[in-house]
CSV table of C-alpha atoms in Angstrom, one decimal:
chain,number,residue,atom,x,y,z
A,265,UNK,CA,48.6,38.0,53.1
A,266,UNK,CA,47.7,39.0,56.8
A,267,UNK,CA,43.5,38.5,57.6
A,268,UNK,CA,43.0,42.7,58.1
A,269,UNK,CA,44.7,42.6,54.5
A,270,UNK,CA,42.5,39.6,52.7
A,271,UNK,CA,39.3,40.8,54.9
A,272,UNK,CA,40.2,44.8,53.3
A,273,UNK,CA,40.0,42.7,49.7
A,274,UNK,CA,36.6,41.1,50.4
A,275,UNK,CA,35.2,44.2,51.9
A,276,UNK,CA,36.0,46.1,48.6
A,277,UNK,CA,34.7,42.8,46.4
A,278,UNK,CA,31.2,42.9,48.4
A,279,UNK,CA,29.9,45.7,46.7
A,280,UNK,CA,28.1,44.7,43.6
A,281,UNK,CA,29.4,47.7,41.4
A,282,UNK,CA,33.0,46.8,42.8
A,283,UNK,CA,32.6,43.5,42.1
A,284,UNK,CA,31.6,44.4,38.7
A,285,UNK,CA,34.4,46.5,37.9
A,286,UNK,CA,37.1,44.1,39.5
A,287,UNK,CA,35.6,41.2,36.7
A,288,UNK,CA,35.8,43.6,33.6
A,289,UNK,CA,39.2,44.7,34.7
A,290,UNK,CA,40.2,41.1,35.1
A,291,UNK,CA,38.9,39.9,32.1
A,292,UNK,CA,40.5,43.2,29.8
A,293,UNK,CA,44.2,42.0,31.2
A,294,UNK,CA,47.6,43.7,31.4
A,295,UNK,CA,46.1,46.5,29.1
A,296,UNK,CA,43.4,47.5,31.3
A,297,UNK,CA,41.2,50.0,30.2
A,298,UNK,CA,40.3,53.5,30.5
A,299,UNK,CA,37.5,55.3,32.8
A,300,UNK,CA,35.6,56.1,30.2
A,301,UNK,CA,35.5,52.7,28.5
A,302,UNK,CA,34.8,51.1,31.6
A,303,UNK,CA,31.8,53.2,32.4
A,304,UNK,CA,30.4,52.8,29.0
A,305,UNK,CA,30.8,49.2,29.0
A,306,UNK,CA,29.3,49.2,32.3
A,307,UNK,CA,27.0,51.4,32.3
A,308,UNK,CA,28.0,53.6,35.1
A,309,UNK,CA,28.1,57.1,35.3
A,310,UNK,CA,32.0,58.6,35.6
A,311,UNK,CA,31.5,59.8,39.5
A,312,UNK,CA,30.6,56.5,40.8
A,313,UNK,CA,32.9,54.7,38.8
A,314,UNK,CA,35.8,57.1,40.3
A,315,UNK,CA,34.1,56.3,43.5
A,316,UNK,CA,34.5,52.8,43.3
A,317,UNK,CA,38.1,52.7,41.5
A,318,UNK,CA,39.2,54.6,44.5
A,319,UNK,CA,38.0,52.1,47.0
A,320,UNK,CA,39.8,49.0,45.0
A,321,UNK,CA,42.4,50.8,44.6
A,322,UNK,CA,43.1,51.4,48.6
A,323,UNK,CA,43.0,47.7,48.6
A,324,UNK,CA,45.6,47.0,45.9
A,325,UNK,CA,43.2,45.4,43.8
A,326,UNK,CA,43.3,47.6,40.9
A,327,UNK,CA,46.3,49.5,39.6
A,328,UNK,CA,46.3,52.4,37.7
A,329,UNK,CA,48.8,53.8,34.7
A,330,UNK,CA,49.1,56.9,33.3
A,331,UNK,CA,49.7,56.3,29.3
A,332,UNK,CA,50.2,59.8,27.6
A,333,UNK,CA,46.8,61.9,28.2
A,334,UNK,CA,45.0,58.8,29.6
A,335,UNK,CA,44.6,56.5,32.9
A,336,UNK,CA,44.7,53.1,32.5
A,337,UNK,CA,43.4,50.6,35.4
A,338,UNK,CA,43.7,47.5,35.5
A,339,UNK,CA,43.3,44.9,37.9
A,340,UNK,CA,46.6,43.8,40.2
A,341,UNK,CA,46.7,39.9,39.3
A,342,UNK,CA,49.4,40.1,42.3
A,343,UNK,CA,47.0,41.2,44.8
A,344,UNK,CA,44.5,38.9,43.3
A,345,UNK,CA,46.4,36.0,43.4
A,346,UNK,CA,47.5,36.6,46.9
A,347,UNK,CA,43.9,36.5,47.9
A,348,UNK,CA,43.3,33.3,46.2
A,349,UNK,CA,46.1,32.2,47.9
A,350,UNK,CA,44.6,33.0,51.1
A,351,UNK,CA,41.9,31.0,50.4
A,352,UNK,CA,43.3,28.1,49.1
A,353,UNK,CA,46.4,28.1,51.8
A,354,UNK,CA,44.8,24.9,54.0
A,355,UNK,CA,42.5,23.8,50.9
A,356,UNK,CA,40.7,20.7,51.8
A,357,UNK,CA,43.1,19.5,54.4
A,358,UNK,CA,45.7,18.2,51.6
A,359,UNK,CA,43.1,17.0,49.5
A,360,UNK,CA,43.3,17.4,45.5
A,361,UNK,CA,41.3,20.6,44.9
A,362,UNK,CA,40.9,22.8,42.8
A,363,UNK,CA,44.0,24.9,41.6
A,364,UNK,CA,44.1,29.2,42.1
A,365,UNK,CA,43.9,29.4,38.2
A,366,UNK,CA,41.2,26.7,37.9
A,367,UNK,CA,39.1,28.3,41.0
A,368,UNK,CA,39.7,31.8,39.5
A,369,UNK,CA,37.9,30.9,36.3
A,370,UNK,CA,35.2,29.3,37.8
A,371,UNK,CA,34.2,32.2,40.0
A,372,UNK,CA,34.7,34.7,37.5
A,373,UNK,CA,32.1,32.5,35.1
A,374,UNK,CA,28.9,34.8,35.0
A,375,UNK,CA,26.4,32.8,36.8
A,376,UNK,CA,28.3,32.7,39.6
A,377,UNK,CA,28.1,36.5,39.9
């Protein structure tokens, strides 16, 4: 991942509401969910939620899928997981570390949000 590509990602992830939206997607998997589920469950009106989905999605962080009448986002574990990468690429100058996985978790944990 190039820096203008990873700095994009963490642009996008800086917003609180984005933020919140990237967790939920990550957390409801290869299934995603739909607009309106995700605005109930976060409590966001549909505008700013389309708002936002449009932003992460001009990063590549969130996918979305037609399924019959409905969308389906979810988030791109790819994109993701190149970002970690990018983090992780000169970890603690060779140094046992914590893994992507392992790092992932940890930063997706509620009180670190």
């Amino acid at each position: 991942m190039e820096d203008s590509q990873a700095a994009s990602c963490f642009a996008a992830l800086a917003h609180p509401v984005r933020l919140r939206v990237f967790r939920a997607l990550v957390v409801a998997g290869a299934e995603g969910l739909t607009p309106g589920a995700l605005a109930q469950s976060l409590g966001l009106p549909a505008a700013t939620l389309s708002f936002h989905l449009k932003e992460l999605m001009h990063t590549g962080l969130v996918l979305a899928q037609r399924s019959g009448r409905h969308i389906h986002y979810r988030a791109a574990l790819e994109r993701m997981n190149a970002l970690l990468a990018y983090l992780t690429e000169h970890c603690c100058q060779g140094q046992s570390c914590l893994s992507p996985p392992s790092l992932l978790c940890h930063l997706l944990e509620p009180e670190h949000g």
